[in-house]
PDB file of C-alpha atoms in Angstrom:
ATOM      1  CA  MET E   1     -67.417  55.370  25.880  1.00 48.00           C
ATOM      2  CA  PHE E   2     -65.865  52.447  24.045  1.00 50.00           C
ATOM      3  CA  GLU E   3     -64.763  54.798  21.238  1.00 51.00           C
ATOM      4  CA  ASN E   4     -62.936  57.045  23.718  1.00 51.00           C
ATOM      5  CA  ASN E   5     -60.981  54.081  25.063  1.00 51.00           C
ATOM      6  CA  VAL E   6     -60.040  53.032  21.530  1.00 51.00           C
ATOM      7  CA  MET E   7     -58.936  56.552  20.655  1.00 49.00           C
ATOM      8  CA  SER E   8     -56.929  56.942  23.812  1.00 53.00           C
ATOM      9  CA  SER E   9     -55.130  53.630  23.257  1.00 54.00           C
ATOM     10  CA  LYS E  10     -54.350  54.638  19.662  1.00 53.00           C
ATOM     11  CA  SER E  11     -53.048  57.992  20.790  1.00 50.00           C
ATOM     12  CA  LYS E  12     -50.895  56.301  23.449  1.00 55.00           C
ATOM     13  CA  ILE E  13     -49.370  54.039  20.802  1.00 54.00           C
ATOM     14  CA  TYR E  14     -48.823  57.018  18.522  1.00 53.00           C
ATOM     15  CA  PHE E  15     -47.138  58.994  21.303  1.00 49.00           C
ATOM     16  CA  LYS E  16     -44.890  56.094  22.194  1.00 60.00           C
ATOM     17  CA  ASN E  17     -43.781  55.770  18.565  1.00 65.00           C
ATOM     18  CA  GLN E  18     -43.164  59.512  18.328  1.00 66.00           C
ATOM     19  CA  GLN E  19     -41.210  59.410  21.568  1.00 66.00           C
ATOM     20  CA  ASP E  20     -39.128  56.497  20.275  1.00 65.00           C
ATOM     21  CA  LEU E  21     -38.502  58.417  17.078  1.00 62.00           C
ATOM     22  CA  LEU E  22     -37.388  61.449  19.062  1.00 64.00           C
ATOM     23  CA  TYR E  23     -34.979  59.411  21.202  1.00 63.00           C
ATOM     24  CA  SER E  24     -33.591  57.652  18.144  1.00 61.00           C
ATOM     25  CA  SER E  25     -33.032  60.976  16.407  1.00 63.00           C
ATOM     26  CA  ILE E  26     -31.226  62.373  19.431  1.00 66.00           C
ATOM     27  CA  ILE E  27     -28.989  59.304  19.644  1.00 65.00           C
ATOM     28  CA  ILE E  28     -28.145  59.539  15.937  1.00 66.00           C
ATOM     29  CA  ILE E  29     -27.262  63.238  16.228  1.00 66.00           C
ATOM     30  CA  ILE E  30     -25.068  62.621  19.279  1.00 62.00           C
ATOM     31  CA  THR E  31     -23.321  59.708  17.545  1.00 59.00           C
ATOM     32  CA  LEU E  32     -22.552  61.800  14.466  1.00 54.00           C
ATOM     33  CA  ALA E  33     -21.277  64.676  16.575  1.00 55.00           C
ATOM     34  CA  LEU E  34     -19.038  62.388  18.624  1.00 53.00           C
ATOM     35  CA  SER E  35     -17.772  60.726  15.469  1.00 54.00           C
ATOM     36  CA  ALA E  36     -16.763  64.087  14.031  1.00 52.00           C
ATOM     37  CA  CYS E  37     -15.081  65.048  17.311  1.00 51.00           C
ATOM     38  CA  MET E  38     -13.193  61.771  17.436  1.00 54.00           C
ATOM     39  CA  ALA E  39     -11.940  62.238  13.886  1.00 50.00           C
ATOM     40  CA  GLU E  40     -10.880  65.788  14.702  1.00 67.00           C
ATOM     41  CA  ASN E  41      -9.112  64.478  17.788  1.00 86.00           C
ATOM     42  CA  HIS E  42      -7.246  61.839  15.743  1.00 88.00           C
ATOM     43  CA  LEU E  43      -6.201  64.479  13.232  1.00 92.00           C
ATOM     44  CA  HIS E  44      -4.977  66.683  16.070  1.00 92.00           C
ATOM     45  CA  GLN E  45      -3.059  63.746  17.550  1.00 92.00           C
ATOM     46  CA  ALA E  46      -1.503  62.915  14.171  1.00 94.00           C
ATOM     47  CA  ILE E  47      -0.291  66.516  13.904  1.00 95.00           C
ATOM     48  CA  ARG E  48       0.969  66.462  17.475  1.00 95.00           C
ATOM     49  CA  TYR E  49       2.999  63.278  17.034  1.00 93.00           C
ATOM     50  CA  SER E  50       4.352  64.468  13.687  1.00 96.00           C
ATOM     51  CA  GLU E  51       5.522  67.644  15.397  1.00 95.00           C
ATOM     52  CA  ALA E  52       7.133  65.514  18.103  1.00 94.00           C
ATOM     53  CA  SER E  53       8.984  63.682  15.324  1.00 94.00           C
ATOM     54  CA  ILE E  54      10.489  66.956  14.152  1.00 95.00           C
ATOM     55  CA  ILE E  55      11.939  67.844  17.551  1.00 94.00           C
ATOM     56  CA  ALA E  56      13.036  64.306  18.466  1.00 93.00           C
ATOM     57  CA  ASP E  57      16.685  63.770  19.341  1.00 93.00           C
ATOM     58  CA  ASP E  58      17.403  60.613  17.376  1.00 93.00           C
ATOM     59  CA  GLY E  59      16.126  58.520  14.482  1.00 93.00           C
ATOM     60  CA  ALA E  60      14.527  55.835  16.664  1.00 93.00           C
ATOM     61  CA  THR E  61      12.421  58.435  18.465  1.00 93.00           C
ATOM     62  CA  ILE E  62      11.451  60.034  15.149  1.00 94.00           C
ATOM     63  CA  ALA E  63      10.343  56.611  13.894  1.00 94.00           C
ATOM     64  CA  ARG E  64       8.385  55.889  17.090  1.00 94.00           C
ATOM     65  CA  HIS E  65       6.504  59.206  16.987  1.00 94.00           C
ATOM     66  CA  SER E  66       5.852  58.838  13.263  1.00 95.00           C
ATOM     67  CA  THR E  67       4.429  55.350  13.824  1.00 94.00           C
ATOM     68  CA  THR E  68       2.001  56.714  16.400  1.00 93.00           C
ATOM     69  CA  ALA E  69       1.061  59.540  14.020  1.00 95.00           C
ATOM     70  CA  ILE E  70       0.269  56.977  11.307  1.00 95.00           C
ATOM     71  CA  SER E  71      -2.044  55.056  13.632  1.00 93.00           C
ATOM     72  CA  HIS E  72      -4.002  58.257  14.306  1.00 91.00           C
ATOM     73  CA  ALA E  73      -4.024  59.134  10.606  1.00 93.00           C
ATOM     74  CA  LEU E  74      -5.485  55.730   9.781  1.00 92.00           C
ATOM     75  CA  SER E  75      -8.287  56.394  12.271  1.00 88.00           C
ATOM     76  CA  VAL E  76      -9.083  59.632  10.445  1.00 87.00           C
ATOM     77  CA  GLN E  77      -9.127  57.727   7.160  1.00 82.00           C
ATOM     78  CA  ASP E  78     -12.012  55.558   8.424  1.00 78.00           C
ATOM     79  CA  GLN E  79     -14.312  58.554   8.896  1.00 77.00           C
ATOM     80  CA  GLU E  80     -17.047  59.033   6.305  1.00 66.00           C
ATOM     81  CA  TYR E  81     -17.066  62.828   6.265  1.00 76.00           C
ATOM     82  CA  ILE E  82     -13.540  63.090   4.818  1.00 83.00           C
ATOM     83  CA  SER E  83     -13.710  64.452   1.270  1.00 88.00           C
ATOM     84  CA  SER E  84     -11.851  62.836  -1.607  1.00 90.00           C
ATOM     85  CA  ALA E  85      -9.382  65.747  -1.738  1.00 92.00           C
ATOM     86  CA  ASN E  86      -8.689  65.350   1.980  1.00 93.00           C
ATOM     87  CA  ARG E  87      -8.248  61.600   1.509  1.00 93.00           C
ATOM     88  CA  ILE E  88      -5.479  62.379  -0.978  1.00 94.00           C
ATOM     89  CA  HIS E  89      -3.792  64.684   1.556  1.00 95.00           C
ATOM     90  CA  LEU E  90      -4.191  61.976   4.182  1.00 95.00           C
ATOM     91  CA  ALA E  91      -2.604  59.355   1.925  1.00 95.00           C
ATOM     92  CA  MET E  92       0.288  61.696   1.148  1.00 97.00           C
ATOM     93  CA  ALA E  93       0.784  62.405   4.856  1.00 97.00           C
ATOM     94  CA  ILE E  94       0.880  58.674   5.606  1.00 96.00           C
ATOM     95  CA  VAL E  95       3.435  58.098   2.833  1.00 97.00           C
ATOM     96  CA  SER E  96       5.549  60.950   4.234  1.00 97.00           C
ATOM     97  CA  LEU E  97       5.383  59.463   7.718  1.00 96.00           C
ATOM     98  CA  GLU E  98       6.417  56.071   6.340  1.00 96.00           C
ATOM     99  CA  LYS E  99       9.463  57.802   4.818  1.00 97.00           C
ATOM    100  CA  ALA E 100      10.141  59.445   8.178  1.00 96.00           C
ATOM    101  CA  ILE E 101      10.059  56.027   9.839  1.00 95.00           C
ATOM    102  CA  GLU E 102      12.351  54.491   7.257  1.00 96.00           C
ATOM    103  CA  ASN E 103      14.833  57.371   7.384  1.00 96.00           C
ATOM    104  CA  GLY E 104      14.670  57.428  11.172  1.00 94.00           C
ATOM    105  CA  TYR E 105      15.631  53.770  11.414  1.00 93.00           C
ATOM    106  CA  TYR E 106      18.569  54.382   9.061  1.00 94.00           C
ATOM    107  CA  ASP E 107      19.706  57.358  11.195  1.00 90.00           C
ATOM    108  CA  ASN E 108      19.072  59.828   8.409  1.00 93.00           C
ATOM    109  CA  ASP E 109      17.538  62.272  10.876  1.00 93.00           C
ATOM    110  CA  ASP E 110      17.333  65.345   8.646  1.00 95.00           C
ATOM    111  CA  SER E 111      15.450  63.483   5.903  1.00 96.00           C
ATOM    112  CA  ALA E 112      13.162  61.945   8.523  1.00 96.00           C
ATOM    113  CA  ARG E 113      12.352  65.369   9.970  1.00 96.00           C
ATOM    114  CA  ASN E 114      11.681  66.797   6.506  1.00 97.00           C
ATOM    115  CA  ALA E 115       9.297  63.931   5.758  1.00 97.00           C
ATOM    116  CA  ALA E 116       7.483  64.631   9.044  1.00 97.00           C
ATOM    117  CA  ARG E 117       7.228  68.324   8.080  1.00 97.00           C
ATOM    118  CA  ILE E 118       5.617  67.350   4.780  1.00 97.00           C
ATOM    119  CA  ALA E 119       3.140  65.147   6.662  1.00 97.00           C
ATOM    120  CA  ILE E 120       2.244  68.062   8.941  1.00 97.00           C
ATOM    121  CA  ALA E 121       1.610  70.274   5.913  1.00 97.00           C
ATOM    122  CA  HIS E 122      -0.829  67.687   4.530  1.00 96.00           C
ATOM    123  CA  PHE E 123      -2.553  67.258   7.908  1.00 95.00           C
ATOM    124  CA  LYS E 124      -2.962  71.011   8.278  1.00 94.00           C
ATOM    125  CA  GLU E 125      -4.447  71.195   4.784  1.00 94.00           C
ATOM    126  CA  ILE E 126      -7.051  68.637   5.863  1.00 92.00           C
ATOM    127  CA  LYS E 127      -7.768  70.649   8.980  1.00 89.00           C
ATOM    128  CA  ARG E 128      -8.108  73.840   6.943  1.00 91.00           C
ATOM    129  CA  ASN E 129     -10.568  72.200   4.508  1.00 87.00           C
ATOM    130  CA  ASN E 130     -12.883  70.896   7.247  1.00 75.00           C
TER     131      ASN E 130
END
């Protein structure tokens, strides 16, 4: 009878550890999935604000939208799943958006819009590679 109590207490400890392992695994999977979704959302937002830069009426608005696009692009850059090739596209997109901001502030609207178009091309390349 004593042996049965010992076995049942061992099996209870084992089950609790297995249950903890299961819950931990589920939490890790959910965290990774949400992280990927958040990065995808930031990439989508960067594209969206870059597109808004293209259709903006004046240089200040182009610069404002491009600044917001950069903040979303920097959030994508922090994600671990981004490949080295995509990191290069991301860096080039950020540089293009910086040019869009600079040209927008100097009222060189056409150059600012072209820089935003180049950024969109790089963002879409990242999206295509994922």
